[in-house]
Amino acid sequence: MSGAAASGGLELEVTGASKRFGTNQALDDVSIKVRKGSVHALLGENGAGKSTLVKCVMGFYQADSGRVAIDGTEVEIVNPRDAHALGLGMVYQHFTLVPNMTVAENLVLARAHLPAVVDWRKETAELGRFLETMPFKVPLDATVAHLAAGEKQKCEILKQLYLRRRLLILDEPTSVLTPGEADEVLGMLRGLAQSGALTILMITHKFREVLAFTDEVTVLRRGKLAGSGEPRKLGADAMARMMIGSQTIPPPAARSGKSGDIRLEIDGIEALNDVGEPAVKGLTLTVRGGEIVGIAGVSGNGQRQLVEVLAGQRDHTAGQIVVHGDVFGATRTEMRRHHMAALPEEPLRSAAVGKMSVEDNMALRVFDQPPFASWGWWLHRAPVRRAAEKLIDRYRVRTNGPGAAIATLSGGNVQRAVLARELGSDVDVLIAANPCFGLDFAAVADIRGQIMQTRNRGAAVLLVSEDLDEILELADRIVVMSGGKIVYETPASGADLTAIGKHMAGH
Amino acid sequence: MSEAIGWWGVPLAVFGGAVRVSTPFLFVSLGECITERSGRINLGLEGTLVMGAMSGYAVSYTTGSPWLGVIAAGAVGVLMGLAHGLICSLDRVNDIAVGIALMLFGIGLAFYLGKPFIQPAAPQLPSIDFGWWSDIPQVRAALKINALFLVGVALAPFLLWTFKNTRWGLILRTVGENAEAARALGYAIIPTRVIATCVGGFLGGIGGSFLSLYYPGSWNERLSSGQGITAVALVIFARWNPMLCFYASLLFGGAGALGPSLQSVGVTQGYYLFNAAPYVLTLLIMILTCSPKRTLIGAPGELSITR
């Protein structure tokens, strides 16, 4: 604890770090220097080694080679406790708060020396005094599971400050926040760094945040150091080139054709979440053919439940869905008749069977139809394989053949395989939820292009996304979902970002 | 004399029965509650219960001290818990499957080792007479309360307090709710779970010793009739809350006492049907409280059958 008893930001220097997982060289001779009291961005695509690097620093992994120095002194960090004792703290992309505990319990739990018996009256008083010195507040006796994403993120950061960390590593700290919340949190962190109390290393892929809030940037590509410098001198273009190297990214797909008749009508839909509380509260929305309607919103406002209702994965408790003028019950027959397609989020979990082969996964919607089956039960393998080979080729799915289990594919390729199944035949209505989450630049451009082409062919597309940039790029019309309802609607051309952000935050 | 209070005998006998029959439920469910709060399910507690009953009886018979028997039963429970905890800590081992294996192992081993103890009578656990003020024998019978039950009654609120107010309780809950968070905080996950399973086994073994050392009070091969498994289900019904485990145990104990107490006032029709009351109750409760659309409130986040 002697390290943490002192105060002020720390300097971190990593030299020549390498780490190999099996045959994959995740980190290859990477060096990075984070100056005292600075905000340093670590930029790179998925799989570039950013997380591996910081996890080596935090002691989750042991680097195969390389050195870590804090304030110029070489240190050995074998586990997270060592890192904590040195004053290093990390805020993870996925919340590490315990959901069924209160904020106060979570804060006290994080302390290095938890007393054998906790005196809650004393602890609560102390926490209250600590919160008074902080730029933002969270309710101490609230259960974490009931907090909004932004509050949880604040709580994570507060936890680190409560523990008097002197170097904070943040893994995509704004991925679940509204633009307004993101600015507030990052502004506050930058203020703390500038006051000299803290050094910050932040993993991100948002150029806007790098340019606005950081002093220095280090870019990784495929495990190697691709460049570093001052973001405002480099500019967004140079940073993007460092990130993606020589790959070419196709330009955004052009928008063509006009919107037609109403295809999908969602009329007063209500649905419950997994604990039986209302999540979608009387949502009404129509989507026309040849139109992309983008639903923006912070995660946890009922989007997941809405998509599940539309995809037939959850029952609704009130209202109705009308497709092509017919009441739609999300059965297999109805989906086939109306040419419905769905790209739910986390496709490996919710739209594919991981241990089944790519070809079987691609045939899930049609395997009992001719020509893949006779009499609805006698299956023919050869046409299934031929159809899969065609789709794999057309959608450039990288796999060890159609017989490989789909879980062995990378995230982007699972997404492409599911996309191929859903968009491979005629589509009249497409439901897509966070279709590009966690994918690299090339895959993102590819998948967005496919969605745009589907729209251009005259399909009605409902796009649910937490990525506002994605919605702004693709949608013809934008609605904001908050608290299970549509709270704002605007045409995409000339949309007011501030108004969207305000409504996302529930104002 | 038994006619003197007539039908009042039924609730009185149900109460007395509830206290008597609920004790093993109480101990096993509190033990399982601790284990499940750490993120693991130990179905082996049925085997632990039977092993505890056998070893408790055997030690009481050979040493002449029933309390030594209780301690021995607890120690055997710790060993069974340790086996479950350590095996489940290996990679790709499923806690449910290991639990079922240990359940069968425990029952089989108890039958094998317990053969010599079926006939002799071992010294029994004492009970405390809370009905000294009454002349009515049914009241006195109902208020004869076993010392072990009182230990269990004190244990339930103590556990609730422990979960909330102690270092160990907070770590246990963190490990059971979110192992990733526990890892990030630097708490050791596997040791916590192994210890929690051992403590659970300790209580399960003690629950078993009650069966052979107080009620029914002898060692035979049909002693448990699935009470260990019922107690595991009871934890789910009780939403992983020790106090609710206590009330649920009383409820199940009362249901178990319904048949015998009706028989005591002369209702003999449907005796076996009434004896099935606890099992019918288990089924009913599971149907009423579980839903495919909702996750259970209070369920530790790390509990799963797919690990």
XYZ file of C-alpha atoms in Angstrom, chain B residues 15 18-24 26-27 67 145-155 210 246 249-250:
26
model
C -46.284 -28.133 14.515
C -42.617 -29.483 11.482
C -39.988 -28.777 14.109
C -38.833 -32.410 14.101
C -38.885 -33.101 10.376
C -37.617 -29.702 9.294
C -34.240 -29.924 11.030
C -32.429 -31.938 8.319
C -32.874 -26.693 7.496
C -29.257 -27.802 7.788
C -22.474 -34.939 20.038
C -37.613 -29.514 20.846
C -34.310 -30.919 19.754
C -31.174 -28.986 20.572
C -29.915 -29.255 16.999
C -33.046 -27.509 15.723
C -32.276 -24.567 17.989
C -28.753 -24.404 16.582
C -30.288 -24.260 13.095
C -32.715 -21.525 14.163
C -29.795 -19.405 15.334
C -27.751 -20.244 12.255
C -30.072 -35.625 13.045
C -35.714 -21.571 7.492
C -37.915 -25.928 5.873
C -40.678 -25.493 8.445
